[in-house]
CSV table of C-alpha atoms in Angstrom, one decimal:
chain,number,residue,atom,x,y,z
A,1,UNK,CA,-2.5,33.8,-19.4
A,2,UNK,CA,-5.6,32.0,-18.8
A,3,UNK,CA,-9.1,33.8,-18.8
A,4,UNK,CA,-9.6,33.8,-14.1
A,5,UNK,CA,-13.4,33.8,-14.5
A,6,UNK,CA,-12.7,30.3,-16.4
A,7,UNK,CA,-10.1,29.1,-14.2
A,8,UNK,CA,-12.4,29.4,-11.5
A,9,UNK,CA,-15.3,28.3,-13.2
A,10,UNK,CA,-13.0,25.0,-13.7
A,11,UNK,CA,-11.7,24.7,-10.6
A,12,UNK,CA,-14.9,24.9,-8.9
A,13,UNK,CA,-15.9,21.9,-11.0
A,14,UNK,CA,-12.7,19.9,-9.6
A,15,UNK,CA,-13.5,21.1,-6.5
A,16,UNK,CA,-17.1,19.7,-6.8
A,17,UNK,CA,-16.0,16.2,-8.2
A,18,UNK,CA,-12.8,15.6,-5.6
A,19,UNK,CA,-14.7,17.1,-2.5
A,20,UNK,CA,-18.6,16.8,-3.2
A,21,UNK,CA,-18.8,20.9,-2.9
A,22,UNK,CA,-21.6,22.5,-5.1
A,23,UNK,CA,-19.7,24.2,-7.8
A,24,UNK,CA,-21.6,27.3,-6.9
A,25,UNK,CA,-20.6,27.8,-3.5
A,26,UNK,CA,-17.0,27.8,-4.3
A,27,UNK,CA,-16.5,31.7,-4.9
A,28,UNK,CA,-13.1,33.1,-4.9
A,29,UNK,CA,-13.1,34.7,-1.6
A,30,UNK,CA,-13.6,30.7,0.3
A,31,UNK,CA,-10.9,29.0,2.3
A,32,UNK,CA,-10.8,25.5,1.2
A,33,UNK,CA,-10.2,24.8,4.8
A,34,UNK,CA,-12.0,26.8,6.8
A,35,UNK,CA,-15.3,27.5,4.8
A,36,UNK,CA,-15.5,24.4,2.0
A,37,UNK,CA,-14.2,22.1,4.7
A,38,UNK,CA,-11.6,20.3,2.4
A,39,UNK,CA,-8.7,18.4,3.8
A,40,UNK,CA,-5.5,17.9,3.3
A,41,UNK,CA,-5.6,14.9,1.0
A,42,UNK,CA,-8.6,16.6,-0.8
A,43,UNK,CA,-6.0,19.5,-1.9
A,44,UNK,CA,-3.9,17.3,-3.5
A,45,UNK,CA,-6.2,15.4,-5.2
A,46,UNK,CA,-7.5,19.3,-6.5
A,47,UNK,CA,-3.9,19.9,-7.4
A,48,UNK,CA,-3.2,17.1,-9.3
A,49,UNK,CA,-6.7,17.4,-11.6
A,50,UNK,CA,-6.3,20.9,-12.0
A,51,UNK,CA,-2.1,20.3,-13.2
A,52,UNK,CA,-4.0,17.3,-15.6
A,53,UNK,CA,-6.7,20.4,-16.9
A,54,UNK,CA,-4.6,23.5,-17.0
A,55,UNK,CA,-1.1,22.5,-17.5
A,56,UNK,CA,0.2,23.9,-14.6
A,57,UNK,CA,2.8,22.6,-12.0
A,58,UNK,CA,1.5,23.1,-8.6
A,59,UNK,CA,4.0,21.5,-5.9
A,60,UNK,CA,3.2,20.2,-2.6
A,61,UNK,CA,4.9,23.4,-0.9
A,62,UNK,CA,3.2,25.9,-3.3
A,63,UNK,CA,0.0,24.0,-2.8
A,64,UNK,CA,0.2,24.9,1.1
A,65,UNK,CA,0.2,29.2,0.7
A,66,UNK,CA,-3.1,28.2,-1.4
A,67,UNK,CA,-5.3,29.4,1.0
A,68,UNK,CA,-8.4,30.8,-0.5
A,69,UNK,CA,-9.9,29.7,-4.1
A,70,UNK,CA,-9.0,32.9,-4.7
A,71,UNK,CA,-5.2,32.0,-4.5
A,72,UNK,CA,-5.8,29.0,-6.3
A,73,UNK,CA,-6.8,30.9,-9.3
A,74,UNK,CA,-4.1,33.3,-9.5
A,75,UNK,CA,-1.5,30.9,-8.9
A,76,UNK,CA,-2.8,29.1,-11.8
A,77,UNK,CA,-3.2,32.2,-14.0
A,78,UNK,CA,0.3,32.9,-13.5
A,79,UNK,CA,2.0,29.3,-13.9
A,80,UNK,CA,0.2,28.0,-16.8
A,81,UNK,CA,1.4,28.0,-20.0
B,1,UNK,CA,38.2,-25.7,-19.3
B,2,UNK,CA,34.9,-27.3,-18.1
B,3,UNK,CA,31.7,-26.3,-18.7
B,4,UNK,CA,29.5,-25.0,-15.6
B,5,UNK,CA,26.3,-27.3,-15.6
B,6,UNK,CA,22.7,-25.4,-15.0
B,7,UNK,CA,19.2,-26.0,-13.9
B,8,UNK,CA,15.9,-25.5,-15.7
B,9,UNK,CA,13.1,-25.1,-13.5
B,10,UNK,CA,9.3,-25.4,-14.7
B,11,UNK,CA,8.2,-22.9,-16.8
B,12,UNK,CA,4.8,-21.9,-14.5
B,13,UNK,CA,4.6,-20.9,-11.0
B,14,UNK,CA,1.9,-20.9,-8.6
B,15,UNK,CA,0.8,-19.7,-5.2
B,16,UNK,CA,-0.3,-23.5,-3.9
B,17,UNK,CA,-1.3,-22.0,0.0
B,18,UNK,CA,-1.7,-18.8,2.0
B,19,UNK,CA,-2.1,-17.6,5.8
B,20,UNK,CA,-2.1,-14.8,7.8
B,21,UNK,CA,-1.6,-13.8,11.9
B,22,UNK,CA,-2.9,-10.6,13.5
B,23,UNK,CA,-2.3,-10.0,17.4
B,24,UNK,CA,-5.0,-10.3,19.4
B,25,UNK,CA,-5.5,-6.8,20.5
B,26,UNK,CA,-8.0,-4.9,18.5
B,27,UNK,CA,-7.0,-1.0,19.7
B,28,UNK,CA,-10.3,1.4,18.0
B,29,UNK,CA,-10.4,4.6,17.0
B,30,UNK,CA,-11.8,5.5,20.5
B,31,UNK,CA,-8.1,4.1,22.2
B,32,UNK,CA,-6.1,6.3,20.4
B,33,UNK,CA,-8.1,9.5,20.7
B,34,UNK,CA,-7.9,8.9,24.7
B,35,UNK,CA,-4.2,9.4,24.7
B,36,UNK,CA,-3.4,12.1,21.6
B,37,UNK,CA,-5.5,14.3,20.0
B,38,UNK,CA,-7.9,12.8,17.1
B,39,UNK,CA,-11.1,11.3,16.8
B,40,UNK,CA,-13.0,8.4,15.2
B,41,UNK,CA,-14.6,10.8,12.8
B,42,UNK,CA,-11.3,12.4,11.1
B,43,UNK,CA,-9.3,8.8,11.3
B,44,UNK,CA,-12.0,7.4,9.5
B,45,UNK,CA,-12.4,10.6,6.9
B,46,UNK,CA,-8.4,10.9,6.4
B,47,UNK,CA,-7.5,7.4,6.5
B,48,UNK,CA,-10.5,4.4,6.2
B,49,UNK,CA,-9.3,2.8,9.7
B,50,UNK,CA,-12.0,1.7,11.9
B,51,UNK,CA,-9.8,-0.4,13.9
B,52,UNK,CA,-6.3,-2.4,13.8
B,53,UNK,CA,-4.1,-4.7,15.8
B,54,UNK,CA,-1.4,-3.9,17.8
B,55,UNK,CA,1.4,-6.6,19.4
B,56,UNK,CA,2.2,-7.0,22.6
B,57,UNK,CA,5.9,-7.0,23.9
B,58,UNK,CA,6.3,-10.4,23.8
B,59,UNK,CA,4.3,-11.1,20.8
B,60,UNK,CA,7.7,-10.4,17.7
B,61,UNK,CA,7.7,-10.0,14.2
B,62,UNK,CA,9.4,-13.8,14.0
B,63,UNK,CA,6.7,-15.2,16.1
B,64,UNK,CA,3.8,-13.8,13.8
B,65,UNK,CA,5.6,-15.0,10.8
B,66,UNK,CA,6.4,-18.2,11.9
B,67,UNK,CA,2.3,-18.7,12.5
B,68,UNK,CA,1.7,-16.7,9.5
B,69,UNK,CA,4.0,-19.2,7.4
B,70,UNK,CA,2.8,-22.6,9.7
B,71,UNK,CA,-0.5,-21.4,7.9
B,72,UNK,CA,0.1,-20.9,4.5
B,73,UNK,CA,1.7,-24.5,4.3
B,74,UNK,CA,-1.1,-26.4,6.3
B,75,UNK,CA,-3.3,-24.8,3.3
B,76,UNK,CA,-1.0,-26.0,0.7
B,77,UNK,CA,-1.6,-29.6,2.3
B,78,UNK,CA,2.3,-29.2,2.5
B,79,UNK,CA,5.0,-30.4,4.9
B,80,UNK,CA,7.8,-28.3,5.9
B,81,UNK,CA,10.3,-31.0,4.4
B,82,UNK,CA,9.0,-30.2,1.0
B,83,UNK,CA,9.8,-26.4,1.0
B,84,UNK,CA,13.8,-25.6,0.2
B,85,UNK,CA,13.6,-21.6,0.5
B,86,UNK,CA,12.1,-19.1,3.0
B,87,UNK,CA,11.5,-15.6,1.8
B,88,UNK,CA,11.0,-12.7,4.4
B,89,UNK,CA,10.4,-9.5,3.2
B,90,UNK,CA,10.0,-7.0,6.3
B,91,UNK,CA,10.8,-3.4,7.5
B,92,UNK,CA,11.2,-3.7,10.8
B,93,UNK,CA,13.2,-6.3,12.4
B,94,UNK,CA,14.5,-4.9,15.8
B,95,UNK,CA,18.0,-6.4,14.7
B,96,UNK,CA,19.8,-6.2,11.6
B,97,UNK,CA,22.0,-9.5,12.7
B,98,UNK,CA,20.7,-12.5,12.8
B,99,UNK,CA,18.2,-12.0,9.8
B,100,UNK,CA,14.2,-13.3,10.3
B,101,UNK,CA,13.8,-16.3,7.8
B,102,UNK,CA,16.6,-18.1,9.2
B,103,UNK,CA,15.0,-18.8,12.5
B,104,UNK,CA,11.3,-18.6,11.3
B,105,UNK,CA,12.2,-21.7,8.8
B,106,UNK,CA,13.7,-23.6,11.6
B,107,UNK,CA,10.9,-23.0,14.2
B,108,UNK,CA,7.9,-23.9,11.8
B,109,UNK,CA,10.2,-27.4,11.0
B,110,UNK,CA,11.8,-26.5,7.8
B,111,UNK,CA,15.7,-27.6,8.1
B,112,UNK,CA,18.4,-26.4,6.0
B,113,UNK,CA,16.6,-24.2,4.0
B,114,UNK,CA,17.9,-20.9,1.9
B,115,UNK,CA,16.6,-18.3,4.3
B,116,UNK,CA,16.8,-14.6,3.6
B,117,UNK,CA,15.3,-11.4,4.5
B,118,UNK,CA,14.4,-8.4,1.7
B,119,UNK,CA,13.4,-4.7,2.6
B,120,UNK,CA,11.3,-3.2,-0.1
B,121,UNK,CA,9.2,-2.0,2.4
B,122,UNK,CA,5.5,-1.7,1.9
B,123,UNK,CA,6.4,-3.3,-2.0
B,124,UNK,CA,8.0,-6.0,0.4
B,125,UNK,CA,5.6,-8.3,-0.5
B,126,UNK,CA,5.3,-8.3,-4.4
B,127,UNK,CA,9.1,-8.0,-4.8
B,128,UNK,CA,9.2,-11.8,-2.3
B,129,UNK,CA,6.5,-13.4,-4.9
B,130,UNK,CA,8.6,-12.3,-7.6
B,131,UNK,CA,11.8,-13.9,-6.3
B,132,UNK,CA,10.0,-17.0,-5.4
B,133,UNK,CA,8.6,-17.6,-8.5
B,134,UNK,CA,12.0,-16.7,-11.1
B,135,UNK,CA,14.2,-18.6,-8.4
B,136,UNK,CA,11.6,-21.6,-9.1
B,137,UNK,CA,11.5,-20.8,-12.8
B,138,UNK,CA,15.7,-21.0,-12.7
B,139,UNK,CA,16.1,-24.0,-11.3
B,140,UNK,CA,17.2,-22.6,-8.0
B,141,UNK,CA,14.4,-23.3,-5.7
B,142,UNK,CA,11.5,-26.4,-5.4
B,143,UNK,CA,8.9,-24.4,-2.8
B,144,UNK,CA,9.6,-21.0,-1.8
B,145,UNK,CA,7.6,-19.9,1.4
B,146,UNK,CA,7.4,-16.0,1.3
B,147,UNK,CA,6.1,-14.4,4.2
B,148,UNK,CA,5.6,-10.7,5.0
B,149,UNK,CA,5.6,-9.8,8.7
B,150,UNK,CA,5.9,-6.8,10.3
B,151,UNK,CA,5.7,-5.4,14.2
B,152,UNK,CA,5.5,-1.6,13.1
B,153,UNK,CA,4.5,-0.3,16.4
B,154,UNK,CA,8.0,-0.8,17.2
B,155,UNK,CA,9.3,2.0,15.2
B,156,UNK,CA,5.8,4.5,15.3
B,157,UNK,CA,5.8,7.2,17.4
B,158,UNK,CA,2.9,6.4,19.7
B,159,UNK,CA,2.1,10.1,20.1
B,160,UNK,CA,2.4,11.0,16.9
B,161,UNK,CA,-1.2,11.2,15.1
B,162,UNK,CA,0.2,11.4,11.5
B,163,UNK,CA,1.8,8.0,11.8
B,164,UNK,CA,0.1,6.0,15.5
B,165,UNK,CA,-3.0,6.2,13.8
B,166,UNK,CA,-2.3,4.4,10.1
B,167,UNK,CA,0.9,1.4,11.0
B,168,UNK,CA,-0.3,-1.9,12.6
B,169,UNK,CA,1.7,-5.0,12.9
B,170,UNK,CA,0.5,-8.3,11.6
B,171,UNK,CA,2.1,-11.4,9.0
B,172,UNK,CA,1.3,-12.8,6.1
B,173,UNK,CA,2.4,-15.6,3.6
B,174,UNK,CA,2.3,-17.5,0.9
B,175,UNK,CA,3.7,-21.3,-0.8
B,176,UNK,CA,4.6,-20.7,-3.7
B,177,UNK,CA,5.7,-24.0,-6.2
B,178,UNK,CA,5.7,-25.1,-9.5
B,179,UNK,CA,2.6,-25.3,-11.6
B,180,UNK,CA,0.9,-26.3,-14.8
B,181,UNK,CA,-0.6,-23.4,-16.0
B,182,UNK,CA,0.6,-19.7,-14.9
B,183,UNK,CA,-0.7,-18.7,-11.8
B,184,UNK,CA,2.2,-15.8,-11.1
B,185,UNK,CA,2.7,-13.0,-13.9
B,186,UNK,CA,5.6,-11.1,-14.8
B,187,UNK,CA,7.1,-8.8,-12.2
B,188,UNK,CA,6.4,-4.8,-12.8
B,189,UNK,CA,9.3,-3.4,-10.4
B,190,UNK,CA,11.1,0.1,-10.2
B,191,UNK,CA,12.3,2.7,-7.4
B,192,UNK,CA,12.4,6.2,-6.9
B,193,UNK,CA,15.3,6.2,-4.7
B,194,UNK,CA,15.2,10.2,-5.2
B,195,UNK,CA,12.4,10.3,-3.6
B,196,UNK,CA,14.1,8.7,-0.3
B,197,UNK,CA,13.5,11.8,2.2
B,198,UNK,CA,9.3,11.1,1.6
B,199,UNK,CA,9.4,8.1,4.2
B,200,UNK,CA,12.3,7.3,6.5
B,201,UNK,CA,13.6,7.0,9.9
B,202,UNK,CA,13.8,10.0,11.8
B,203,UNK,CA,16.7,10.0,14.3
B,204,UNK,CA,17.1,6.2,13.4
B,205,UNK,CA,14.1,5.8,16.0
B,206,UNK,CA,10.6,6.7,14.4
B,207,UNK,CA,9.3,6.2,11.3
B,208,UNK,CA,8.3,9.8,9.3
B,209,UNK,CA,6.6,10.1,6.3
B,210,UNK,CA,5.7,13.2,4.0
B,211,UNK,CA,1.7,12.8,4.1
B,212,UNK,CA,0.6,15.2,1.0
B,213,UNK,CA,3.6,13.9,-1.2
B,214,UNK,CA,3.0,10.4,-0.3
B,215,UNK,CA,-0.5,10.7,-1.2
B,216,UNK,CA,0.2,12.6,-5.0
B,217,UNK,CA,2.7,9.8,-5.6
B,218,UNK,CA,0.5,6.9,-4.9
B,219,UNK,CA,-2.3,8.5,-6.5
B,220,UNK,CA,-0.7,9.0,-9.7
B,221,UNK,CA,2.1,6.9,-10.4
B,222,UNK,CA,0.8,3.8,-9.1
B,223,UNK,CA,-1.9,2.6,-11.3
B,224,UNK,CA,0.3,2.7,-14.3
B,225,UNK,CA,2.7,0.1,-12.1
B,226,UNK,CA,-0.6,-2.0,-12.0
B,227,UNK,CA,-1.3,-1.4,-15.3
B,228,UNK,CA,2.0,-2.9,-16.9
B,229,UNK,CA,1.8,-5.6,-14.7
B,230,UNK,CA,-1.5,-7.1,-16.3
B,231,UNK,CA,-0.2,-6.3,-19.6
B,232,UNK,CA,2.7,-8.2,-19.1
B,233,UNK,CA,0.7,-11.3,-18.0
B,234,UNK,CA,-1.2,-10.7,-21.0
B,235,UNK,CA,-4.4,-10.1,-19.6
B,236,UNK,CA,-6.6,-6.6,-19.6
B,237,UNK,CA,-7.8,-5.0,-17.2
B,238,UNK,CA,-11.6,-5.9,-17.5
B,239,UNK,CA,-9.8,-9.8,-16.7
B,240,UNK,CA,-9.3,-8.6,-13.4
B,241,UNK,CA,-11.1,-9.8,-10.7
B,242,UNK,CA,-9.9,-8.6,-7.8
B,243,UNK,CA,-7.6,-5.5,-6.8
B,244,UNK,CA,-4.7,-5.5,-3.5
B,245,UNK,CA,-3.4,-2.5,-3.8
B,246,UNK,CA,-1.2,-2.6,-0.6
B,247,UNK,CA,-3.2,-1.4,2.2
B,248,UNK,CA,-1.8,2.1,3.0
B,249,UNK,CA,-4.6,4.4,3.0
B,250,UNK,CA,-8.2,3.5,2.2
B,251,UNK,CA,-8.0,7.0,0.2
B,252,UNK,CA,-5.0,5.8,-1.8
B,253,UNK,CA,-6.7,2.1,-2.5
B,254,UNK,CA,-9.7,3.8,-3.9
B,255,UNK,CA,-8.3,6.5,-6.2
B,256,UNK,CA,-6.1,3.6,-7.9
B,257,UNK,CA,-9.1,1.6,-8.3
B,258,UNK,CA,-11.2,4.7,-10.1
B,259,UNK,CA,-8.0,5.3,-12.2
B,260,UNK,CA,-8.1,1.5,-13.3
B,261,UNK,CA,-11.5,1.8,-13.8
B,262,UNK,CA,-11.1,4.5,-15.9
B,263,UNK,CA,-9.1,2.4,-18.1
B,264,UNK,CA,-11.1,-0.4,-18.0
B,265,UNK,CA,-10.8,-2.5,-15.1
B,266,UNK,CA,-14.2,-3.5,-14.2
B,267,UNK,CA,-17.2,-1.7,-11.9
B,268,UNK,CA,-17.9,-5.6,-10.6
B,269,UNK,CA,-13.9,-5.6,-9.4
B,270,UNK,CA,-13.5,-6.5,-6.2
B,271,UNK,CA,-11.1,-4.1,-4.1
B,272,UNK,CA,-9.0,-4.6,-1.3
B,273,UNK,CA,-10.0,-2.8,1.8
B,274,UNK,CA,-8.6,-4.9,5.0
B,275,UNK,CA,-7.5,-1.7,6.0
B,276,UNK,CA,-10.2,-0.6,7.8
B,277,UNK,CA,-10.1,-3.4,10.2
B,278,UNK,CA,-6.2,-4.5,10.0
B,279,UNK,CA,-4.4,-1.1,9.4
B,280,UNK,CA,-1.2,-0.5,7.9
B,281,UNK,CA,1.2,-3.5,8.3
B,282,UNK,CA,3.3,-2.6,5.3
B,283,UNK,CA,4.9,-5.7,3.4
B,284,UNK,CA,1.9,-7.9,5.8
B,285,UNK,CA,-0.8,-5.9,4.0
B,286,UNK,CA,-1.8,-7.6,1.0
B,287,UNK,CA,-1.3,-11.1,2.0
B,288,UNK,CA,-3.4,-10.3,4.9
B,289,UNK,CA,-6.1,-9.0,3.0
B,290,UNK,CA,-6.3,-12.0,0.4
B,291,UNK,CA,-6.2,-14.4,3.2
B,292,UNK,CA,-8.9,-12.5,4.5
B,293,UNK,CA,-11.0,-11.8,1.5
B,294,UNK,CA,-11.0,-15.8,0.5
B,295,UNK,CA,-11.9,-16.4,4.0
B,296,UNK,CA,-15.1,-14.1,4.0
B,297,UNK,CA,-15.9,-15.3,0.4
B,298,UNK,CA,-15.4,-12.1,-1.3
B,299,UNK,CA,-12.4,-13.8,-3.4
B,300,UNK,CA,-12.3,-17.4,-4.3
B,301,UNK,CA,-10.1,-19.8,-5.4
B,302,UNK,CA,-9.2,-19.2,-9.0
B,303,UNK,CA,-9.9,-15.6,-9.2
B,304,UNK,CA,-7.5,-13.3,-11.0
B,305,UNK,CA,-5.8,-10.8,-8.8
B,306,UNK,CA,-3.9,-7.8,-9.1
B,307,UNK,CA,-1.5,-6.9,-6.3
B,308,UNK,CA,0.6,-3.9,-6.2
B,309,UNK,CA,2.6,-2.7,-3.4
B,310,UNK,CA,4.5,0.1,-3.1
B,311,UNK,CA,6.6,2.8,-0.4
B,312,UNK,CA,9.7,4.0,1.6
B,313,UNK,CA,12.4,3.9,-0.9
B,314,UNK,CA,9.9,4.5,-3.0
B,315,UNK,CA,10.1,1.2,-3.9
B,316,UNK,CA,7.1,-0.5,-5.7
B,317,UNK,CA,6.0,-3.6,-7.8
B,318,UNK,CA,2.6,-5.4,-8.9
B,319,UNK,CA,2.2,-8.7,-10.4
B,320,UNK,CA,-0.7,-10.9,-11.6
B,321,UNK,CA,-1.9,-14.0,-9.6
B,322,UNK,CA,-4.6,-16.5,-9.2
B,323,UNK,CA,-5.8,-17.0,-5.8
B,324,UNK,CA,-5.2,-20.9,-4.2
């Protein structure tokens, strides 16, 4: 299982390149909806870099219960291989 | 027993004209907010449309193809008499009997013509050229007009904000013939026919499409399509250019570009993005926007262009061609 304080370190930098979101403000506890104002499109494109960097499957339906960065990470933690 | 003779058609294609139609009625951002519940703002954000063109009810898919087509051969230079096939890739054709191309060919004065309609949705387009050109190349066909035309208001939900606010209706064509030097590449083709339930007809009425899965499949498997398709012309990437990526999403044109890019398509590369201003019109999108783009000047004649359509099916294809 991946290290979470590097999973989030690397997702905050997907997060930063796909959505233009500083890397800092994106703290495990943000919604990506409601706090880093990413949409729906802008998840996807998160999903599919962060399958690319951590070799982790994340389907469309999974990608929906992602609700916080937070989630993001864990889900990751416990899918990748 | 005798032997079957066969024909031997020239070895190069080329697109010798092309034209376009849009309806007259711009409808903005602005229109559609009055009646359902968006905003200029998040259209523009989600999907790149500023505004598009809807038909009236007496303005049909056969009448914008036939002045779509009419247009392609005045910029040929050619008369009806000279073309022997018409080509009509569309979606949405109210009836399933009689077909489109039948009657379009007669009404723009081309008698007796092979006539025939394809569905490859928003590929529509690609797969047409494709035909036109190997049915040239066999022997089959002397001039092949393909025109895409579609009236997809008919079949969008006008309430529905997923889908009201992307489809547009609208035609576009091209004469294709025979030619010197290659000026249409090699077909790059497939489907994903287990994909089907991502864009279809609910109820046989509206048309429904999974947004976020749509998005991750043109995102990702799409560029590779475009890829293959300049390596089987023989060309690279950095040869390109100018980029149609059919005109689904302004999001979607963009990412394939930056994935080209990455692989060494050009910064200087000009990409398609007659969505903003012409909206979805499926297997009408990326005729439209090179008739438009040679009109403004951003493509000229002679460039080297890399169209790729792709959808509902999933169906999708890309070819090399140099603009007339």
């Amino acid at each position: 299982m991946a290290d979470k304080t590097e999973l989030l370190t690397g997702l905050a930098e997907i997060v930063e390149e796909v959505a233009g979101v500083a890397k800092d403000d994106v703290t495990a506890e943000k919604s990506f909806v409601d706090d880093l104002d990413i949409d729906s499109l802008s998840m996807v494109e998160i999903a599919v870099q962060a399958e690319d960097r951590f070799g982790v499957k994340i389907p469309d339906d999974e990608l929906a219960n992602l609700k916080t960065v937070g989630d993001a990470v864990d889900y990751v933690a416990a899918n990748s291989k | 027993m005798s032997a079957l003779t066969l024909r031997q058609g020239p070895a190069a294609t080329r697109v010798l004209g092309i034209g376009s139609t849009q309806p007259d009625r711009v409808v903005t951002n602005d229109d559609l907010a009055r009646h359902m519940d968006t905003n200029d703002q998040w259209i523009r954000e989600r999907v790149g449309i500023v505004e598009r063109r809807f038909a009236g009810e007496d303005e049909r898919l056969v009448d914008m193809a036939v002045a779509a087509g009419a247009k392609a051969l005045a910029d040929a230079g050619a008369d009806p008499s000279e073309v022997d096939t018409v080509i009509l890739p569309n979606c949405t054709m109210p009836t399933p009997i009689p077909n489109a191309a039948a009657q379009v060919a007669d009404r723009i004065g081309i008698t007796g013509a092979g006539a025939f309609d394809i569905n490859a949705a928003c590929a529509g387009f690609c797969y047409g050229l494709a035909l036109a050109s190997d049915l040239i190349r066999g022997g089959s066909a002397g001039k092949v007009l393909v025109i895409g035309a579609e009236k997809l208001t008919d079949v969008v939900d006008p309430t529905d904000r997923s889908t009201a606010i992307i489809f547009a209706d609208g035609a576009g064509a091209a004469l294709v013939g025979p030619a010197d030097e290659p000026g249409i590449g090699p077909v790059s083709w497939g489907s994903a026919g287990d994909q089907v339930d991502m864009i279809y007809m609910r109820d046989h009425k509206y048309l429904f499409q999974e947004g976020q899965s749509v998005f991750r499949w043109a995102t990702t498997q799409i560029a590779p399509v475009a890829t293959q398709a300049v390596e089987l012309a023989g060309l690279q990437l950095s040869d390109v250019d100018v980029l149609i990526p059919h005109q689904a999403n302004l999001r979607i044109v963009e990412s394939i570009a930056k994935r080209l890019r990455a692989q060494g398509a050009r910064d200087d590369m000009v990409v398609a993005d007659d969505i903003r201003y012409s909206g979805n019109t499926s297997s009408a999108s990326i005729p439209l926007a090179l008739d438009h783009m040679r009109a403004s000047g951003t493509v000229s004649s002679g460039d080297v262009v890399l169209a790729v359509g792709f959808g509902a099916g999933l169906s999708y294809a890309g070819q090399v061609l140099i603009c007339p």
